[in-house]
Amino acid sequence: MVLENPLTARPRVLAVPVVPPTSRVRGVDVGALRMDAEGFWGRRQAVNAAATLTHCREWMERLGWLTNFDRVARGEALDERTGWVFSDSEVYKLLEAMAWELGRQPDDALEVAFSTLVDRVARAQDADGYLGTAFGHTGQAPRYSDLSMGHELYNMGHLLQAAVARARAGHPDDELVQVARRAADHICREFGEGARDGVCGHAEIEVALAEAGRAFGERRYLEQARIFLARRGRGTLPVPPLQSAEYFQDDVPVREATVLRGHAVRALYLSAGGVDVAVDTEDSALLSALERQWENTVARRTYLTGGMGSRHQDEGFGDDWELPADRAYCETCAGVASIMFAWRLFLHSGDVRYPDLIERTLFNVVATSPSADGRAFFYANPLHQREAGAPAADGVNTRAEGGVRAPWFEVSCCPTNVARTLSSLAAYTVALDDDGLLLLQYAAGEVRAGGWRVRVQTRYPDGDRVLIGVDEAPADAARLRLRVPAWAEGATVAIGDAPARPAAPGWFDVTDVSAGSVVTLTLPRQPRLVFPDPRIDGVRGTVAVERGPLVLCLESVDLPAEVSLEDVRLLPGAPEAAGDGALAAAVIVDPPGSAGPLPYGARADAETATRSTSVPLVPYHRWAERGPSRMRVFVPLARRAGQDD
Amino acid sequence: MVLENPLTARPRVLAVPVVPPTSRVRGVDVGALRMDAEGFWGRRQAVNAAATLTHCREWMERLGWLTNFDRVARGEALDERTGWVFSDSEVYKLLEAMAWELGRQPDDALEVAFSTLVDRVARAQDADGYLGTAFGHTGQAPRYSDLSMGHELYNMGHLLQAAVARARAGHPDDELVQVARRAADHICREFGEGARDGVCGHAEIEVALAEAGRAFGERRYLEQARIFLARRGRGTLPVPPLQSAEYFQDDVPVREATVLRGHAVRALYLSAGGVDVAVDTEDSALLSALERQWENTVARRTYLTGGMGSRHQDEGFGDDWELPADRAYCETCAGVASIMFAWRLFLHSGDVRYPDLIERTLFNVVATSPSADGRAFFYANPLHQREAGAPAADGVNTRAEGGVRAPWFEVSCCPTNVARTLSSLAAYTVALDDDGLLLLQYAAGEVRAGGWRVRVQTRYPDGDRVLIGVDEAPADAARLRLRVPAWAEGATVAIGDAPARPAAPGWFDVTDVSAGSVVTLTLPRQPRLVFPDPRIDGVRGTVAVERGPLVLCLESVDLPAEVSLEDVRLLPGAPEAAGDGALAAAVIVDPPGSAGPLPYGARADAETATRSTSVPLVPYHRWAERGPSRMRVFVPLARRAGQDD
């Protein structure tokens, strides 16, 4: 196996999140697309930079998660350490977000904040490269004494990812990179072949080592990732009380599994690392296994929003078809991790299904989590909220649920995961291959990559049209490839002033593009009824409405006071468009079912229409923005007259 | 408030589980109904006595839960104690089951086993009355240092309940009673008004102290129960990480709550204690609050089986209408606790709704848990099993789920709860009031209570007829009251050779009964379709089938090999009866929905009939008796031709 060092093999350093040595498609620099500040994603990127990064840093300071590093550096006793054992990882994910942000555009104040944080982290590193504030110091349990739940390698994995971002963003000799390399060297010594025969209960080190191997040109790191992958799934981890091996994906080896299961974020991080290892070691069997798992997971264990993980218990995947709307966990981090997994499969294959799912997940999970001001977040993203949450206080939310965005959580993995995704988002929006440029997601802004300079003008997802103006194009790879989303029936592409041509879902290639070319992609945004597979019991007899890439929902704040969310029924037929991006949906208001002592009766309750009314549907990602509310994505269908079952 | 001592006020000691000082209805001795060994419940009682009691004792011995008491007695260091902090309670629940069993009929070997166990427990009691093996001894955390999760008062509550059983079963001066009284005295000193201002995270001590107050004639115990009740619901307990006050019912005072919420067993034990305190202190406001909570909980948060608690997370109640079949937790202990709550409300009110729910819960939760041999148990009782479990090994099941009955669990509360319920079952089957005898549940056997001697002959629930032959009846209270179950449309009662008269659901009174009277109750058992309230999203568009008091289910082992459980649809119309207690249900076999990448599509999948077949339905309580299988109670209805929604 030969692993080419991309740093030497490629012409210059690019701030690219994922860089396999070989791939059908290549990612671009996080600065390759300058998004317009008023666009859907440009606005979020700006808020992330202006508010979220500082918000996260302040919360970690307030709670002592940063002080943990200082205390280790000072040699203090840490038996009464603050925060969960994985709190270090939040610092590293914040550093990664900052590193991408600095790769996107220089910012002196952010640079200072970054370096200051890195200094505090670096001072806590042990002489042998170990870095962690929860184990191995005065008053603490020994290092690696709880591989199942200790998160030590998970934490260091996020450290490596932050360092990879920093290195790729033009700082290959940064202090953070040196710290990370010492940590990675330590891990290889401690967990290499013949050394400690363990894995980490929370996958993450695998994807991190593989990428660190690429970024730092160290084959040993990739090899260590391969070892961790191969060890897992054989009952390697001790199973804590009331837990199962499945939770850790330690029940079945990665290359033998057919579907994702157990803790969703663990499963998805592991899969992302699996793709990296499979690609870099040319292990086609492993890659096929992961493609199969992605397909089965998307086909049977994924929500309309792209959300993954239906169980609150274990924050885990459910069985096939176990996709209840109300108890959908759909952790924000699982959405981020799903994008990581799909992106890697996309780079390898160029298959349009992956950016299709990424779009769904970006608009309906990632965009749903942060509040408009970037200072509060959803952790769980259910598709049905039965009881309105209490207003969020400016404090730590002990639970990951509740129907309101909260400033911070006891387990606060989601805010920093959103932050690092938004700061690197451009890199998932466009891509390059040997023949030209690919537009994967539609965000207004200017693309500069691979000899291309392209202006994208669009109000997407609030407008139908994407106007692509080419200012520069390379002579030798002048094909512009547009993704026509799977949902876009009736899409058209017009080149210059020529009549628009139909564009079927999938790829639409415009060849021989040159400076001055103008391409207009039109994606009709008429509302669509979406029916669940009949095997999904939790939403049988209901329908959802989508518009463009957005899943819509019905919020109680939009209902007349006398109408209860449970009593709304959608009449068959397409909903009509209304103003302000909302939809008017005809509804029937039913009297509540006549209750016996129990909510089950000898006859189905009559669903006779008593009156019709009209309610707006709003984009799911905006739900609960107007205060706590009740909400549902899947609305029961009205039964027709004469239907008495 | 005057609390009469029932030991002196009543003519003689009876082995009655719940004895309020005043009540509309009075319970009978656990030996008052000698059940026929071949009857539905008689068989289970016999297996419980012959197998389960020993099974539980052996498991606790094997795991060291009994040795914990010996080690405390010997003054050993117990920092590495075996079992969860609540393992003591299993010993006490077993003692309670043994005490009722010995009250039912003498058994020398069981008497020896009981006394031996009591000796071991007694030797572990501290000089001041404290009893517990998990706190306060060498190497352990101090007593009451973790009221939220330490379960110390919970454990001692079960000790008191065991002692109450022993006292009522003819041994008021037993060693166990003395031990319990010392423990109760200790609790009153430690937690009385002006002393430690705390409650136990797991309710149980309240119902135990109230009953101990009655059984031992100590008003102080009742008063302490009242204090615990009043303290709860005001954020009294520290909330552990990731937990909520609701979990402990510490969010709202009992008298202000409108519905049960949080951990189901905690909520139901607390409610049972609440009724005891309300009745004994004549607190009608508290009683009304509990009646309202029962009604709302049954109407909106209870399964067709009588099971309660829909969430795996927190083993808790869900929101209103959150009753998914597949993730129904329905812990066996919650079924037992629901019976405790309903029974107390019944004794007070004489309302037929309570024994109706008790019947539902007995046949479909309590009878479902134990295997036929009484040596394996369900902990969770879902109404839909999507994936067949792995065969249960003869070991400790780490998880409370999995679709197979397991010999024992890491948290093994259910086996002993089933045991104590079965050994005292007769007392919930018949009752007395000032006017005569009440037959609440129909089990074959002979009743001797209150001057009555009555033979009940029936194959119920496998036969339609209950033949009641009166051998003796008191002259002054000669009314026989029969419960006609809420489900029994078309029931009749025939007195002697007179023509049968219609008997509407509710009470049917036969007056002026005397020796030689013969009454025939006929309860038609034609299968019934049962439709869920349309607000229960998890089972929309489905129907369940009941027969008599039994909920039926469809098991994968009964399907033709080529038919998948997901593809079965019930045709409208009543199912036909078939042999062997099973039902033939017409089904349609559909092709699986055409899958896009995600399980949601632009059109509802066609539900065209491809062929009809016939499958038997079996009683839910028997499911998985033929090995691991997939199962569902609620079967989707076939859509009619022309329905294209």
Short mmCIF file of N, CA and C in Angstrom, two decimals, chain B residues 50-145:
data_model
loop_
_atom_site.label_atom_id
_atom_site.label_comp_id
_atom_site.label_asym_id
_atom_site.label_seq_id
_atom_site.Cartn_x
_atom_site.Cartn_y
_atom_site.Cartn_z
N ALA B 50 -44.22 -23.12 43.18
CA ALA B 50 -43.34 -24.28 43.01
C ALA B 50 -42.01 -23.93 42.38
N ALA B 51 -41.98 -22.89 41.58
CA ALA B 51 -40.75 -22.61 40.83
C ALA B 51 -40.21 -21.21 41.04
N THR B 52 -41.06 -20.19 40.91
CA THR B 52 -40.53 -18.83 40.84
C THR B 52 -39.87 -18.38 42.14
N LEU B 53 -40.49 -18.71 43.27
CA LEU B 53 -39.92 -18.25 44.54
C LEU B 53 -38.49 -18.78 44.71
N THR B 54 -38.30 -20.05 44.42
CA THR B 54 -36.97 -20.65 44.54
C THR B 54 -36.03 -20.07 43.49
N HIS B 55 -36.55 -19.91 42.27
CA HIS B 55 -35.76 -19.33 41.19
C HIS B 55 -35.18 -17.96 41.61
N CYS B 56 -36.03 -17.13 42.17
CA CYS B 56 -35.57 -15.79 42.57
C CYS B 56 -34.53 -15.88 43.69
N ARG B 57 -34.79 -16.74 44.67
CA ARG B 57 -33.85 -16.87 45.79
C ARG B 57 -32.49 -17.35 45.29
N GLU B 58 -32.52 -18.33 44.39
CA GLU B 58 -31.25 -18.87 43.89
C GLU B 58 -30.46 -17.83 43.11
N TRP B 59 -31.17 -17.04 42.30
CA TRP B 59 -30.45 -16.01 41.54
C TRP B 59 -29.83 -14.97 42.46
N MET B 60 -30.56 -14.59 43.49
CA MET B 60 -30.02 -13.58 44.40
C MET B 60 -28.83 -14.13 45.18
N GLU B 61 -28.89 -15.42 45.47
CA GLU B 61 -27.75 -16.06 46.15
C GLU B 61 -26.56 -16.09 45.20
N ARG B 62 -26.83 -16.51 43.96
CA ARG B 62 -25.76 -16.66 42.98
C ARG B 62 -25.03 -15.33 42.73
N LEU B 63 -25.80 -14.25 42.71
CA LEU B 63 -25.22 -12.95 42.38
C LEU B 63 -24.67 -12.21 43.59
N GLY B 64 -24.86 -12.77 44.80
CA GLY B 64 -24.31 -12.13 45.99
C GLY B 64 -25.20 -11.08 46.61
N TRP B 65 -26.43 -10.96 46.12
CA TRP B 65 -27.31 -9.95 46.69
C TRP B 65 -27.71 -10.32 48.12
N LEU B 66 -27.73 -11.62 48.42
CA LEU B 66 -27.99 -12.05 49.79
C LEU B 66 -26.74 -11.94 50.64
N THR B 67 -25.61 -12.27 50.04
CA THR B 67 -24.34 -12.19 50.78
C THR B 67 -24.07 -10.77 51.25
N ASN B 68 -24.58 -9.79 50.54
CA ASN B 68 -24.41 -8.40 50.99
C ASN B 68 -24.86 -8.24 52.44
N PHE B 69 -25.99 -8.88 52.79
CA PHE B 69 -26.50 -8.79 54.17
C PHE B 69 -25.52 -9.46 55.14
N ASP B 70 -25.01 -10.65 54.76
CA ASP B 70 -24.07 -11.36 55.63
C ASP B 70 -22.82 -10.51 55.85
N ARG B 71 -22.38 -9.85 54.80
CA ARG B 71 -21.15 -9.07 54.90
C ARG B 71 -21.35 -7.86 55.82
N VAL B 72 -22.49 -7.23 55.71
CA VAL B 72 -22.79 -6.12 56.63
C VAL B 72 -22.82 -6.66 58.06
N ALA B 73 -23.47 -7.80 58.25
CA ALA B 73 -23.57 -8.38 59.60
C ALA B 73 -22.18 -8.67 60.17
N ARG B 74 -21.29 -9.08 59.30
CA ARG B 74 -19.93 -9.41 59.76
C ARG B 74 -19.04 -8.18 59.87
N GLY B 75 -19.58 -7.01 59.48
CA GLY B 75 -18.78 -5.79 59.56
C GLY B 75 -17.69 -5.69 58.51
N GLU B 76 -17.85 -6.42 57.42
CA GLU B 76 -16.83 -6.36 56.36
C GLU B 76 -16.90 -5.03 55.61
N ALA B 77 -15.79 -4.68 55.00
CA ALA B 77 -15.78 -3.50 54.12
C ALA B 77 -16.63 -3.81 52.89
N LEU B 78 -17.48 -2.89 52.52
CA LEU B 78 -18.42 -3.14 51.43
C LEU B 78 -18.27 -2.12 50.32
N ASP B 79 -17.05 -1.62 50.15
CA ASP B 79 -16.88 -0.63 49.10
C ASP B 79 -17.02 -1.27 47.72
N GLU B 80 -16.74 -2.58 47.64
CA GLU B 80 -16.95 -3.24 46.35
C GLU B 80 -18.14 -4.18 46.43
N ARG B 81 -19.22 -3.63 46.82
CA ARG B 81 -20.46 -4.37 46.99
C ARG B 81 -21.00 -4.83 45.63
N THR B 82 -21.66 -5.95 45.65
CA THR B 82 -22.21 -6.49 44.41
C THR B 82 -23.67 -6.07 44.24
N GLY B 83 -24.09 -5.84 43.00
CA GLY B 83 -25.49 -5.47 42.74
C GLY B 83 -25.70 -3.97 42.78
N TRP B 84 -26.82 -3.54 42.24
CA TRP B 84 -27.19 -2.13 42.28
C TRP B 84 -27.59 -1.76 43.71
N VAL B 85 -27.68 -0.46 43.94
CA VAL B 85 -28.02 0.01 45.29
C VAL B 85 -29.40 -0.46 45.74
N PHE B 86 -30.22 -0.90 44.79
CA PHE B 86 -31.58 -1.30 45.18
C PHE B 86 -31.74 -2.82 45.23
N SER B 87 -30.63 -3.54 45.22
CA SER B 87 -30.76 -5.01 45.20
C SER B 87 -31.41 -5.54 46.49
N ASP B 88 -31.22 -4.84 47.62
CA ASP B 88 -31.89 -5.29 48.86
C ASP B 88 -33.40 -5.44 48.65
N SER B 89 -33.96 -4.54 47.85
CA SER B 89 -35.43 -4.54 47.70
C SER B 89 -35.93 -5.84 47.08
N GLU B 90 -35.10 -6.47 46.25
CA GLU B 90 -35.53 -7.74 45.64
C GLU B 90 -35.68 -8.82 46.71
N VAL B 91 -34.79 -8.78 47.67
CA VAL B 91 -34.88 -9.74 48.78
C VAL B 91 -36.19 -9.50 49.53
N TYR B 92 -36.50 -8.25 49.76
CA TYR B 92 -37.72 -7.94 50.52
C TYR B 92 -38.98 -8.29 49.72
N LYS B 93 -38.95 -8.03 48.42
CA LYS B 93 -40.14 -8.38 47.63
C LYS B 93 -40.32 -9.89 47.58
N LEU B 94 -39.21 -10.61 47.57
CA LEU B 94 -39.30 -12.07 47.65
C LEU B 94 -39.87 -12.49 49.00
N LEU B 95 -39.42 -11.84 50.06
CA LEU B 95 -39.98 -12.15 51.39
C LEU B 95 -41.47 -11.86 51.42
N GLU B 96 -41.88 -10.77 50.79
CA GLU B 96 -43.31 -10.47 50.76
C GLU B 96 -44.07 -11.57 50.02
N ALA B 97 -43.54 -11.98 48.88
CA ALA B 97 -44.19 -13.05 48.12
C ALA B 97 -44.28 -14.33 48.95
N MET B 98 -43.20 -14.66 49.65
CA MET B 98 -43.20 -15.85 50.50
C MET B 98 -44.23 -15.72 51.62
N ALA B 99 -44.30 -14.52 52.19
CA ALA B 99 -45.23 -14.31 53.31
C ALA B 99 -46.67 -14.49 52.86
N TRP B 100 -47.02 -13.94 51.70
CA TRP B 100 -48.39 -14.15 51.19
C TRP B 100 -48.61 -15.62 50.87
N GLU B 101 -47.60 -16.23 50.28
CA GLU B 101 -47.74 -17.64 49.92
C GLU B 101 -47.99 -18.48 51.17
N LEU B 102 -47.26 -18.18 52.23
CA LEU B 102 -47.45 -18.91 53.49
C LEU B 102 -48.81 -18.55 54.11
N GLY B 103 -49.31 -17.36 53.82
CA GLY B 103 -50.64 -16.99 54.28
C GLY B 103 -51.72 -17.75 53.52
N ARG B 104 -51.40 -18.10 52.29
CA ARG B 104 -52.33 -18.80 51.44
C ARG B 104 -52.46 -20.26 51.87
N GLN B 105 -51.34 -20.88 52.18
CA GLN B 105 -51.35 -22.27 52.61
C GLN B 105 -50.03 -22.59 53.30
N PRO B 106 -50.07 -23.38 54.37
CA PRO B 106 -48.84 -23.69 55.09
C PRO B 106 -47.90 -24.52 54.22
N ASP B 107 -46.60 -24.32 54.42
CA ASP B 107 -45.61 -25.07 53.67
C ASP B 107 -44.34 -25.06 54.51
N ASP B 108 -44.02 -26.20 55.12
CA ASP B 108 -42.92 -26.25 56.09
C ASP B 108 -41.59 -25.83 55.46
N ALA B 109 -41.33 -26.32 54.26
CA ALA B 109 -40.05 -26.00 53.62
C ALA B 109 -39.96 -24.51 53.33
N LEU B 110 -41.07 -23.95 52.88
CA LEU B 110 -41.08 -22.52 52.58
C LEU B 110 -40.92 -21.70 53.85
N GLU B 111 -41.54 -22.19 54.92
CA GLU B 111 -41.43 -21.51 56.21
C GLU B 111 -39.97 -21.45 56.66
N VAL B 112 -39.27 -22.54 56.47
CA VAL B 112 -37.85 -22.59 56.85
C VAL B 112 -37.04 -21.63 55.97
N ALA B 113 -37.32 -21.68 54.67
CA ALA B 113 -36.59 -20.79 53.76
C ALA B 113 -36.85 -19.34 54.13
N PHE B 114 -38.08 -19.04 54.47
CA PHE B 114 -38.46 -17.66 54.85
C PHE B 114 -37.68 -17.23 56.09
N SER B 115 -37.73 -18.06 57.13
CA SER B 115 -37.09 -17.69 58.39
C SER B 115 -35.58 -17.54 58.22
N THR B 116 -35.01 -18.40 57.41
CA THR B 116 -33.57 -18.33 57.18
C THR B 116 -33.20 -17.01 56.52
N LEU B 117 -34.00 -16.62 55.54
CA LEU B 117 -33.75 -15.34 54.87
C LEU B 117 -33.91 -14.18 55.83
N VAL B 118 -34.99 -14.25 56.63
CA VAL B 118 -35.24 -13.16 57.58
C VAL B 118 -34.08 -13.04 58.56
N ASP B 119 -33.55 -14.16 59.00
CA ASP B 119 -32.40 -14.12 59.92
C ASP B 119 -31.23 -13.37 59.29
N ARG B 120 -30.97 -13.68 58.05
CA ARG B 120 -29.83 -13.04 57.39
C ARG B 120 -30.05 -11.54 57.26
N VAL B 121 -31.29 -11.18 56.94
CA VAL B 121 -31.62 -9.75 56.83
C VAL B 121 -31.49 -9.09 58.20
N ALA B 122 -32.06 -9.72 59.20
CA ALA B 122 -32.12 -9.12 60.54
C ALA B 122 -30.72 -8.85 61.08
N ARG B 123 -29.81 -9.76 60.81
CA ARG B 123 -28.46 -9.59 61.35
C ARG B 123 -27.74 -8.39 60.74
N ALA B 124 -28.24 -7.92 59.60
CA ALA B 124 -27.59 -6.77 58.96
C ALA B 124 -28.15 -5.43 59.45
N GLN B 125 -29.14 -5.50 60.34
CA GLN B 125 -29.74 -4.24 60.78
C GLN B 125 -28.82 -3.53 61.77
N ASP B 126 -28.66 -2.24 61.58
CA ASP B 126 -27.86 -1.46 62.52
C ASP B 126 -28.63 -1.26 63.82
N ALA B 127 -27.88 -0.91 64.87
CA ALA B 127 -28.48 -0.79 66.20
C ALA B 127 -29.62 0.23 66.22
N ASP B 128 -29.52 1.25 65.39
CA ASP B 128 -30.55 2.30 65.42
C ASP B 128 -31.70 2.02 64.48
N GLY B 129 -31.73 0.83 63.90
CA GLY B 129 -32.87 0.47 63.06
C GLY B 129 -32.60 0.59 61.57
N TYR B 130 -31.58 1.32 61.17
CA TYR B 130 -31.26 1.45 59.74
C TYR B 130 -30.96 0.08 59.16
N LEU B 131 -31.46 -0.16 57.99
CA LEU B 131 -31.18 -1.43 57.32
C LEU B 131 -30.94 -1.15 55.85
N GLY B 132 -29.76 -1.55 55.40
CA GLY B 132 -29.40 -1.31 54.00
C GLY B 132 -27.95 -1.72 53.81
N THR B 133 -27.65 -2.30 52.68
CA THR B 133 -26.30 -2.84 52.48
C THR B 133 -25.45 -1.96 51.56
N ALA B 134 -25.99 -0.84 51.14
CA ALA B 134 -25.27 -0.06 50.13
C ALA B 134 -24.69 1.24 50.65
N PHE B 135 -25.11 1.66 51.82
CA PHE B 135 -24.64 2.94 52.36
C PHE B 135 -24.31 2.79 53.85
N GLY B 136 -23.40 3.62 54.29
CA GLY B 136 -23.22 3.82 55.73
C GLY B 136 -22.32 2.83 56.43
N HIS B 137 -21.81 1.85 55.71
CA HIS B 137 -20.91 0.91 56.36
C HIS B 137 -19.49 1.10 55.86
N THR B 138 -18.57 0.35 56.43
CA THR B 138 -17.15 0.55 56.13
C THR B 138 -16.91 0.64 54.62
N GLY B 139 -16.29 1.72 54.22
CA GLY B 139 -15.93 1.88 52.81
C GLY B 139 -17.05 2.39 51.93
N GLN B 140 -18.20 2.68 52.53
CA GLN B 140 -19.34 3.13 51.72
C GLN B 140 -19.63 4.61 51.95
N ALA B 141 -20.38 5.18 51.02
CA ALA B 141 -20.84 6.55 51.18
C ALA B 141 -21.75 6.62 52.40
N PRO B 142 -21.82 7.80 53.04
CA PRO B 142 -22.67 7.92 54.23
C PRO B 142 -24.15 7.68 53.89
N ARG B 143 -24.87 7.24 54.89
CA ARG B 143 -26.33 7.11 54.77
C ARG B 143 -26.95 8.39 54.23
N TYR B 144 -27.92 8.23 53.37
CA TYR B 144 -28.73 9.34 52.86
C TYR B 144 -27.88 10.42 52.20
N SER B 145 -26.73 10.01 51.68
CA SER B 145 -25.89 10.99 50.98
C SER B 145 -26.31 11.12 49.52
#
